[in-house]
Coordinates of C-alpha atoms and ligand atoms in Angstrom, one line a residue:
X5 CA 9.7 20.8 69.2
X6 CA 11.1 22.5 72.5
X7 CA 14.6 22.7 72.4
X8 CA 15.4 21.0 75.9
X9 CA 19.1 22.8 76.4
X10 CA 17.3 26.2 74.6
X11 CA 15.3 26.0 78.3
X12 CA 18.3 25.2 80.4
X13 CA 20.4 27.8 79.0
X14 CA 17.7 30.4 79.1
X15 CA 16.2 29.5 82.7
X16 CA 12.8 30.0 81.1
X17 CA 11.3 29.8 77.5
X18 CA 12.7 32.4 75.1
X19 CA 10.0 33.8 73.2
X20 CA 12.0 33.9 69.6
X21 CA 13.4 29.8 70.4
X22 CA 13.2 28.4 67.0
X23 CA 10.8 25.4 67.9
X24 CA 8.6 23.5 65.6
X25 CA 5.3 22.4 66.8
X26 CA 5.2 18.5 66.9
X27 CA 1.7 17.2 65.4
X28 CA 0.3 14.3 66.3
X29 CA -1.9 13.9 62.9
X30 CA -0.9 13.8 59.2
X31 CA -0.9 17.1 57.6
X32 CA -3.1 17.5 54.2
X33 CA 0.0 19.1 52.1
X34 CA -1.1 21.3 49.9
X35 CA -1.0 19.9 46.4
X36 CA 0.8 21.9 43.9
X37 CA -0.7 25.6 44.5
X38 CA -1.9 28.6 42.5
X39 CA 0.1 30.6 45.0
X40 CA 2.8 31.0 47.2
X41 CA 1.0 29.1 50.0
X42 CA -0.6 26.5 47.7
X43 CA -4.1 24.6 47.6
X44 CA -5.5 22.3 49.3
X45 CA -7.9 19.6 47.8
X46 CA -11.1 18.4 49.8
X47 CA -13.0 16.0 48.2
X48 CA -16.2 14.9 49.7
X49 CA -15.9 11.1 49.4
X50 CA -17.2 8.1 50.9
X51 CA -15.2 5.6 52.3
X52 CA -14.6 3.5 55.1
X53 CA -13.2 3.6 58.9
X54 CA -12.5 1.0 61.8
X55 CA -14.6 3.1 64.6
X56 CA -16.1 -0.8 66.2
X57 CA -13.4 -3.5 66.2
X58 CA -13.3 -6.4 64.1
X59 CA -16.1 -4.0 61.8
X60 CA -15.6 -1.4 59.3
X61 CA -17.9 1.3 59.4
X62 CA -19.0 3.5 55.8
X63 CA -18.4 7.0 56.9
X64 CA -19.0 10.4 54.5
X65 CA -15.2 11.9 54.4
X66 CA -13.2 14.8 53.4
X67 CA -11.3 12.6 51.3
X68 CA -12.7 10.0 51.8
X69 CA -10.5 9.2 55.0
X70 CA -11.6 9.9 59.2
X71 CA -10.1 11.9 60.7
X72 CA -10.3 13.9 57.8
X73 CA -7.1 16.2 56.5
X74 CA -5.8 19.0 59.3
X75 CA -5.6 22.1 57.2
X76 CA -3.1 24.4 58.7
X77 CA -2.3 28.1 57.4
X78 CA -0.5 30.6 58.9
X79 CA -2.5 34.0 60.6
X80 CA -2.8 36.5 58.5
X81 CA -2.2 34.4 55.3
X82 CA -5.1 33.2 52.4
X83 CA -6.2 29.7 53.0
X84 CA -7.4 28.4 49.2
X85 CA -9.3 25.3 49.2
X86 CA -10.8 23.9 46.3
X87 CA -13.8 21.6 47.6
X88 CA -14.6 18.8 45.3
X89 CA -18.0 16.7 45.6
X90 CA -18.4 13.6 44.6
X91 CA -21.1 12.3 47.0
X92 CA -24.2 12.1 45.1
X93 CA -25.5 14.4 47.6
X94 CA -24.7 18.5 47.4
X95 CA -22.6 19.8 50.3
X96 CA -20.2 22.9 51.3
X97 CA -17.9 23.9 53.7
X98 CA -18.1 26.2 56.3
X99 CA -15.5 27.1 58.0
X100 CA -16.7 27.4 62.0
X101 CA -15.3 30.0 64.0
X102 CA -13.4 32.0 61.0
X103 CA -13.9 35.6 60.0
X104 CA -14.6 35.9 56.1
X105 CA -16.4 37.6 53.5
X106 CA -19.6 35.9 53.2
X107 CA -19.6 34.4 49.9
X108 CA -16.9 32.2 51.7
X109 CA -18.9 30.9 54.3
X110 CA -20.6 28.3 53.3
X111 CA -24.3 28.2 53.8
X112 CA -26.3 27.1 50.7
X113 CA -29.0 29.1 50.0
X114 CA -27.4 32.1 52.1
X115 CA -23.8 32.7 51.1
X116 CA -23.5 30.4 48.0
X117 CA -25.4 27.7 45.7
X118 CA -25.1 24.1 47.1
X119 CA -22.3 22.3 45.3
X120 CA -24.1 19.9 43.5
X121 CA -22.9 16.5 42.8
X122 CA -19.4 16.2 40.5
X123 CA -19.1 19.7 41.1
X124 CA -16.6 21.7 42.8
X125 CA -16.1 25.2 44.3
X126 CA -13.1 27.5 45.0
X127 CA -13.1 28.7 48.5
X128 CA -9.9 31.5 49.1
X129 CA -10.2 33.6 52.4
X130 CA -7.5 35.9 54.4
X131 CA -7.2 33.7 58.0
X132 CA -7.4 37.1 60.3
X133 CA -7.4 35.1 63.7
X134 CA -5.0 32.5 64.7
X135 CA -6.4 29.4 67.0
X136 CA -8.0 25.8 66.8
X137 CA -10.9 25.6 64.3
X138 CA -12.6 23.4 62.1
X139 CA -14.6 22.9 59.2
X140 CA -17.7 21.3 58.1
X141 CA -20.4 21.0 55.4
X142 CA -23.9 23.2 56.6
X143 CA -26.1 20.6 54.7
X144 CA -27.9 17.9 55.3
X145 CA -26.2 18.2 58.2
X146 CA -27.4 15.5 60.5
X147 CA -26.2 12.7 58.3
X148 CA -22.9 14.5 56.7
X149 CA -21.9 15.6 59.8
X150 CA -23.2 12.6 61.9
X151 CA -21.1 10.2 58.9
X152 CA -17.7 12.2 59.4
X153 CA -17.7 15.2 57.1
X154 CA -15.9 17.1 60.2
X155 CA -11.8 18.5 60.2
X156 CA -9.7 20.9 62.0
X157 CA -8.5 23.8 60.8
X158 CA -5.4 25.2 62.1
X159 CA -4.9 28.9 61.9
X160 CA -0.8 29.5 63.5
X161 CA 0.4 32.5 65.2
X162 CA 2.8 34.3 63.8
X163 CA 5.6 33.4 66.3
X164 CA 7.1 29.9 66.2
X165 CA 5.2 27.9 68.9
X166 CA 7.0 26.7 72.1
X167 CA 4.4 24.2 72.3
X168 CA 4.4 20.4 71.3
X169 CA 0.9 20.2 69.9
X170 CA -1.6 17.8 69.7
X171 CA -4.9 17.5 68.4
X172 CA -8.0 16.0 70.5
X173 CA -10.8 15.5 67.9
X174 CA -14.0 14.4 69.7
X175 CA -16.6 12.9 67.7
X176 CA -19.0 10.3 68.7
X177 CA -20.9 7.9 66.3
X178 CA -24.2 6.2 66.5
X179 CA -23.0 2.8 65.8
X180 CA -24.3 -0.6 66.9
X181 CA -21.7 -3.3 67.8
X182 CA -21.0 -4.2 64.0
X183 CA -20.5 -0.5 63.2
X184 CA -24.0 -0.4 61.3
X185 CA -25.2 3.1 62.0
X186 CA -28.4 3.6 64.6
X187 CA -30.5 6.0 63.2
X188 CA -28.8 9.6 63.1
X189 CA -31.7 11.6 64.7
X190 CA -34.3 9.9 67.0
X191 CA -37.3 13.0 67.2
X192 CA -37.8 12.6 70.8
X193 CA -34.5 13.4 71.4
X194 CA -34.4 15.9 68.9
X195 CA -37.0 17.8 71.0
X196 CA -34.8 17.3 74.2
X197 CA -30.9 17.3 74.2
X198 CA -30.0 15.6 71.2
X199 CA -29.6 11.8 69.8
X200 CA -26.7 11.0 71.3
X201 CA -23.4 8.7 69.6
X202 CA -22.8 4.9 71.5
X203 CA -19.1 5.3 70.3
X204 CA -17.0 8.2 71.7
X205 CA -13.7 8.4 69.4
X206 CA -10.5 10.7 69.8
X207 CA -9.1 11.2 66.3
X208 CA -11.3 8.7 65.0
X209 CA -10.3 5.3 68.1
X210 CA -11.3 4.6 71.0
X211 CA -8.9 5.5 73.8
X212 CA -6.3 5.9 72.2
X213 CA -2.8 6.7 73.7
X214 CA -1.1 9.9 72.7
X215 CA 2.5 10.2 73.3
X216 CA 3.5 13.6 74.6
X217 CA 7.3 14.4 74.4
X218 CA 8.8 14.0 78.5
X219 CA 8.8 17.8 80.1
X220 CA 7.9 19.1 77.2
X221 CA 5.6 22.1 76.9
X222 CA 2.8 20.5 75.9
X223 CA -0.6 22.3 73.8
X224 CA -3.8 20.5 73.3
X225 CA -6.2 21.7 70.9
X226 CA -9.8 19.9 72.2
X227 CA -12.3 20.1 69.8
X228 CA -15.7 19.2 70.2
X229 CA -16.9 18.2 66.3
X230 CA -19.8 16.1 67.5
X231 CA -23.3 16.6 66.8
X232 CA -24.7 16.4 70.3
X233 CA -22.5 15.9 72.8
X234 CA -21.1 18.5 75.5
X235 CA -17.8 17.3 77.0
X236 CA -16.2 18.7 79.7
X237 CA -12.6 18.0 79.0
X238 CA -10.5 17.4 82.2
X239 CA -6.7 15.7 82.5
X240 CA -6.3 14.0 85.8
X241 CA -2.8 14.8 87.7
X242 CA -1.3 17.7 85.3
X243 CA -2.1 21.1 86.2
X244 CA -3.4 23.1 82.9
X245 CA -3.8 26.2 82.0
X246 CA -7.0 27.1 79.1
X247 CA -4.9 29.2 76.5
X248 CA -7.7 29.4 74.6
X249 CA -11.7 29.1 74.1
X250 CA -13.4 28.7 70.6
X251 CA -10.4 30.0 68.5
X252 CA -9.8 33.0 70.4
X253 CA -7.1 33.4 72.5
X254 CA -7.3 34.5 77.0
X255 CA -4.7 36.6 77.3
X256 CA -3.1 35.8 80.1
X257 CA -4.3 32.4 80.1
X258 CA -6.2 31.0 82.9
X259 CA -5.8 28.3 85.4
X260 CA -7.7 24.8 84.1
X261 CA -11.5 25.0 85.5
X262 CA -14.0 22.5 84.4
X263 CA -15.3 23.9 81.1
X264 CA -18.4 22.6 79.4
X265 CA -17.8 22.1 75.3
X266 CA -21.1 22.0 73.7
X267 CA -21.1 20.8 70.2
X268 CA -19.0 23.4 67.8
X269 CA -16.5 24.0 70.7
X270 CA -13.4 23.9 71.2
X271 CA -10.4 24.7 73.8
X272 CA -6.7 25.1 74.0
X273 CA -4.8 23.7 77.5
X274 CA -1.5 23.7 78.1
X275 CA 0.6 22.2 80.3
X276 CA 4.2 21.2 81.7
X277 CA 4.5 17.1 81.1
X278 CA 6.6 15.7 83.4
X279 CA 10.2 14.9 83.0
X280 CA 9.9 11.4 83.5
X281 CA 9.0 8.2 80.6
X282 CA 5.9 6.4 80.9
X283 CA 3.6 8.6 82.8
X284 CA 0.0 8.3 82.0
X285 CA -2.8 10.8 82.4
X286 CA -6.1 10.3 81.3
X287 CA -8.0 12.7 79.7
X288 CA -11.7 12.3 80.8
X289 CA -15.0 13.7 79.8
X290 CA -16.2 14.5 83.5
X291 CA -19.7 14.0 84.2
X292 CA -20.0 14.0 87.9
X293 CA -19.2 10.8 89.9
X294 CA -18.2 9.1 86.5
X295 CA -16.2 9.8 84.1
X296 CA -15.4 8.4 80.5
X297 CA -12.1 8.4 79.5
X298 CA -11.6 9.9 75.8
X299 CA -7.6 9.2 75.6
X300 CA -4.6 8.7 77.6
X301 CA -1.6 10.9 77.3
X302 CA 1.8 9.2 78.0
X303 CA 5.2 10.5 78.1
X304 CA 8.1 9.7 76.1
X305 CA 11.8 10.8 75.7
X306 CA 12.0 12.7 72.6
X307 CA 15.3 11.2 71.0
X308 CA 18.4 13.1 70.8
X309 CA 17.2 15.3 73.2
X310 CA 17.4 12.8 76.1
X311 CA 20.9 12.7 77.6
X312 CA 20.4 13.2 81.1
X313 CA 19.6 16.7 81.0
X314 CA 17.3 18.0 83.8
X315 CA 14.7 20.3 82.3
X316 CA 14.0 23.6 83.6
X317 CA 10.9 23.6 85.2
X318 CA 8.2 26.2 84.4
X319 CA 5.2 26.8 86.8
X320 CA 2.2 26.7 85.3
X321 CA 0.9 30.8 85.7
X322 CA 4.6 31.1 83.3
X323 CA 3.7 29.3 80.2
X324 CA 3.7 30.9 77.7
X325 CA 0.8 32.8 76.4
X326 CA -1.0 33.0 73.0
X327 CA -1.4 36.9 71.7
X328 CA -4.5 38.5 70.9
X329 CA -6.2 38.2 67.7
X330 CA -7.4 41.5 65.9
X331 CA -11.0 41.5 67.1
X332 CA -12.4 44.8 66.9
X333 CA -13.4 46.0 70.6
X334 CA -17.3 46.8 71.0
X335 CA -18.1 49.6 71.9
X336 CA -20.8 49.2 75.1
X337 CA -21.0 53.1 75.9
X338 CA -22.4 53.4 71.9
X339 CA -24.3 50.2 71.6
X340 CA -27.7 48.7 70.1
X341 CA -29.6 46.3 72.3
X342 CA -30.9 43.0 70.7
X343 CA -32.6 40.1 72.5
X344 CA -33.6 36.8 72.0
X345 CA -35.3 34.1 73.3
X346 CA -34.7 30.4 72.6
X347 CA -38.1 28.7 73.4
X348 CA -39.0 24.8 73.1
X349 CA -42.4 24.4 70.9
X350 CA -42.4 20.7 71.1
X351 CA -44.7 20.5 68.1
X352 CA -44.8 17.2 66.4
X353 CA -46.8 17.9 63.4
X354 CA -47.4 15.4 60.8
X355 CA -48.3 18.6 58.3
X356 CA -45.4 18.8 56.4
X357 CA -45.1 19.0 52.8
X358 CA -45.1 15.7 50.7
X359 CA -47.1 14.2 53.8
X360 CA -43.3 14.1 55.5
X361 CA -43.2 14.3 58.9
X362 CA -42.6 18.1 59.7
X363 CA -40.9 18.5 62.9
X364 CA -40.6 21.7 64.4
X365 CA -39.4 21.9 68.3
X366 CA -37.3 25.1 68.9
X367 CA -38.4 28.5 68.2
X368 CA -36.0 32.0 68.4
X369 CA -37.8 35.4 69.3
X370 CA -41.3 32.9 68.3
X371 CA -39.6 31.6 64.7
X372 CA -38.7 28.5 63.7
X373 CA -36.6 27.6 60.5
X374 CA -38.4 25.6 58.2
X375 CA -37.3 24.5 55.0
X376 CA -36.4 27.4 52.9
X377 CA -35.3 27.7 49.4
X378 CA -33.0 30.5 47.8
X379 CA -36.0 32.3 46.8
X380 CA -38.1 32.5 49.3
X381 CA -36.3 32.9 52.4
X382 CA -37.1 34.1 55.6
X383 CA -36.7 37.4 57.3
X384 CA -33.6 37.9 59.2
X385 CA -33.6 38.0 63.1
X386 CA -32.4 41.1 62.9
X387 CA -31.0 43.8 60.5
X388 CA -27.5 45.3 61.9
X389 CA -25.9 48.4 61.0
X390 CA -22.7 48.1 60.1
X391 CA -19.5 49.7 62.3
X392 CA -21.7 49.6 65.0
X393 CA -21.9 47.5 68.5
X394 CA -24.8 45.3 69.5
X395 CA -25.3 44.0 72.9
X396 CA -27.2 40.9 73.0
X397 CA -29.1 39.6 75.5
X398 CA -30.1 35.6 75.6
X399 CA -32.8 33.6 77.2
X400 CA -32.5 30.5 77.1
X401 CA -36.1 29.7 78.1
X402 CA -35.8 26.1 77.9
X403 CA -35.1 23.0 79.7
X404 CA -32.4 22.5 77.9
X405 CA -28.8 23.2 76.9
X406 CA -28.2 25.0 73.7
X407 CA -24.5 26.0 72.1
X408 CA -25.5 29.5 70.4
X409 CA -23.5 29.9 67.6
X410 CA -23.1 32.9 65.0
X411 CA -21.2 32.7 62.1
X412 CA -18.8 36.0 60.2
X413 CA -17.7 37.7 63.7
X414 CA -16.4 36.9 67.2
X415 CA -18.3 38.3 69.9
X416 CA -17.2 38.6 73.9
X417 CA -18.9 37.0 76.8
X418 CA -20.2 40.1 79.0
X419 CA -22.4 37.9 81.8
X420 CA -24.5 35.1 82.7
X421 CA -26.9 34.7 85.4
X422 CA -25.5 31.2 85.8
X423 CA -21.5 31.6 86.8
X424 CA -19.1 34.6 86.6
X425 CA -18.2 35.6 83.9
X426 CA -14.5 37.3 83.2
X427 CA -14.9 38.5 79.6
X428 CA -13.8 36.8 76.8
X429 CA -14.4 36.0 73.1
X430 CA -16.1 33.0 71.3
X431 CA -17.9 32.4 68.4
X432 CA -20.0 29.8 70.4
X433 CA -21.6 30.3 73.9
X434 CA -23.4 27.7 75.8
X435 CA -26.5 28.0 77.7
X436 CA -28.0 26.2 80.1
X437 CA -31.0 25.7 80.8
X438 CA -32.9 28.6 81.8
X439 CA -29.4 30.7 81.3
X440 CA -29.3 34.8 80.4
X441 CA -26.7 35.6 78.8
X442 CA -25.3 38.7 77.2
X443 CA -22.7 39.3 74.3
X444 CA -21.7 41.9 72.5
X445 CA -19.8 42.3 69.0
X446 CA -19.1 44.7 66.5
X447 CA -21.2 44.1 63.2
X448 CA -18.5 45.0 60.8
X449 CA -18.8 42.1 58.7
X450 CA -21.5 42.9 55.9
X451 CA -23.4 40.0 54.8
X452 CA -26.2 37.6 56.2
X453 CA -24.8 35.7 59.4
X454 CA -26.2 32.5 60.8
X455 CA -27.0 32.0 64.4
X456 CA -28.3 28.7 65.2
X457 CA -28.0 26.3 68.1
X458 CA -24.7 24.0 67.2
X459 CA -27.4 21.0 68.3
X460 CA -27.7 19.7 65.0
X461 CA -31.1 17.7 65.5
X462 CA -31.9 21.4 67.2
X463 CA -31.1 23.3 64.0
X464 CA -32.7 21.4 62.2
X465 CA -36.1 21.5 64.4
X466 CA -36.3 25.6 64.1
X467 CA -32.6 26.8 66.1
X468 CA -31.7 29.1 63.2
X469 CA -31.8 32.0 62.0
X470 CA -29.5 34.6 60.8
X471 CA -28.6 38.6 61.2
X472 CA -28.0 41.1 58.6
X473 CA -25.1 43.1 58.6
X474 CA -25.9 45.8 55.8
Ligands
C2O9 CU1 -20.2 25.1 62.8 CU2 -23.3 27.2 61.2 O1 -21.7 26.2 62.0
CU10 CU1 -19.9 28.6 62.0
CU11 CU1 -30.0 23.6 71.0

């Protein structure tokens, strides 16, 4: 929480102001831990959530419970989480947009053995980066997922935050009017943009009204934990800044433009609420003409601190800004060229094994993931040398939109052919149809990385594939 006469005193925010960030969910506390920063418990549970009023709807839960537990740990400490299952279904967790060894990572059949029903697994990984992620099982994904099996994951800076922060979970759910689910994953859809949700939710309602503390300093963390969906995430009457993009931090940050979250994304604003009570803003997903209001934001006097101080206030460009994280910087003058295509197949074959339907839409460099077990899986995409810098080029050679997402390493944004580009890094970049894009990372993460479309229905239908880093 901003210290209110800390600003007045100081004119403008002192870096080193002792301020606790405000958070507008319930913290999972770690239960008694096995170290000095403890252990949190996930348990993959079912249970039940009011998404559809007057309904209950069975959701799939980390705990049972939507939105599920905010794991926070501080950059640069070990997050251990021991992951429970007692679905009757295996699952993981992988951990989006975090830099780990790989046998942390979460893919069955890649970088661990599913964790079968009534069984549990240790996960313990250094968090390198600071920023807004989140976490999710990378199995059977369309229903876990599409159920609720989605959380944030909150990796601090180092520096006590000037920010009040709040979370903005998007999920959407496809519910009919008595919360019954619709089904998950409709094919044709599947082989266009995606089966999208009826419901959208923020933090598991509908519209809900977040209270955001009067001219306080104020941090949302947006994250897009849908299946299908891309938001574009505007706030009507505040000017915002994007302190962030997919975890990592722009530093400086940069004035609020219209950003389009695919599914996996996520983004930090920040902004200056105003100094009076009972001002509303919406937050909307903006999609053209119309828009669909996710939440309102409305401000409050924050207690003791209201006593007819005025509060300083600080324009916009001043807020303050996140620092780095420790990405190594590629190399371009010393660097590998890869290249891949995304292509749209749109084969509907009813071949597949045990006379299921097998279908198969999306294809990368003329692949598409099938159904592979531990032992026979497929080649990778590519086989990296470690230390060294890749450029990637992407063509998106479809009509459609896909969020690329690779897993182990951040990589920056070089250019697109579809907007300027000022560099920055992501663990997710989304493509438009028809888009060329480059990237370009270090491979200095050894182990085998998936790539896939963040689309589930799309990963599913042959988006995936993975590098080697050997
Ligand atoms: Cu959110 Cu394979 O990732
Ligand atoms: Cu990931
Ligand atoms: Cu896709």
């Amino acid at each position: 929480l901003l210290n209110r006469r800390g600003i007045i005193k100081n004119g403008l925010l002192l870096s080193g102001a002792c301020a606790l960030p405000r958070f507008s969910l319930a913290m999972a506390r770690p239960t008694a831990g096995n170290g000095p920063e403890g252990r949190y418990i996930l348990r993959a549970d079912y249970g039940s959530h009011q998404l559809v009023a007057d309904y209950s709807t069975e959701i799939l839960g980390f705990n049972g419970q939507f939105p599920a537990p905010v794991i926070r740990v501080k950059q640069g400490e070990v997050l251990r989480v021991r992951f429970e299952n007692h679905l009757n279904e295996a699952s993981t967790i992988h951990w989006h947009g975090i830099r780990l060894p790989i046998d942390m990572d979460g893919v069955p059949g890649i970088s661990q053995a599913p964790v079968a029903p009534g069984e549990s697994f240790d996960y313990e990984f250094r968090c390198a980066d600071a920023g807004t992620f989140w976490y999710h099982p990378h199995i059977n994904s369309i229903r876990q997922l599409g159920m609720g099996m989605v959380g944030v994951l909150i990796v601090e800076e180092k520096a006590a935050s000037p920010y009040e922060e709040h979370i903005i979970g998007l999920k959407d759910w496809r519910l009919d009017r008595r919360g019954g689910y619709l089904p998950l994953s409709i094919p044709r859809e599947a082989a266009r943009d995606g089966t999208l949700g009826t419901i959208n939710t923020v933090n598991g309602r509908q519209r809900p009204t977040i209270e955001i503390g009067a001219g306080q300093l104020v941090r949302l963390r947006i994250a897009n934990m849908d299946n299908t969906r891309v938001y574009r995430p505007s706030i009507d009457g505040v000017s915002s800044r994007i302190l962030s993009l997919d975890g990592s931090p722009l530093t400086p940050h940069r004035p609020f433009e219209l950003t389009p979250l695919g599914a996996g994304m996520r983004m930090d604003l920040a902004f200056q609420a105003p100094d009076t009570e009972n001002q509303e803003f919406i937050l909307a997903d903006r999609k053209g003409r119309f828009n669909i209001e996710l939440c309102r934001l409305k401000t409050v006097a924050r207690g003791a601190e209201r006593q007819g101080d005025t509060v300083a206030t600080i324009k916009p460009e001043n807020l303050p800004t996140l620092p780095p994280n420790p990405i190594p910087q590629p190399d371009l003058h010393k660097a590998e060229s890869l290249s891949f295509v995304f292509e749209w197949q749109g084969a509907l074959s009813p071949t597949g094994k045990d006379g299921k339907v097998d279908h198969s839409f999306w294809l990368i460099n003329r692949r598409a993931w099938g159904d592979h077990s531990h032992e026979h899986l497929p080649e990778p995409l590519a086989t990296l040398e470690r230390g060294k810098t890749y450029i990637v080029d992407l063509h998106n050679a479809t009509p459609h939109h896909h969020p690329i997402h690779l897993h182990g390493m951040i990589f920056t944004v070089l250019t697109s052919d579809k907007r300027a580009v000022i560099p920055y890094q992501s663990d997710t970049i989304l493509l438009e149809k028809n888009e060329r894009a480059r990237i370009a990372f270090v491979a200095d993460n050894p182990g085998r990385w998936m790539f896939h479309c963040h689309v589930i229905e799309h990963m599913k239908t042959g988006l995936m594939g993975y590098l080697a880093v050997v």
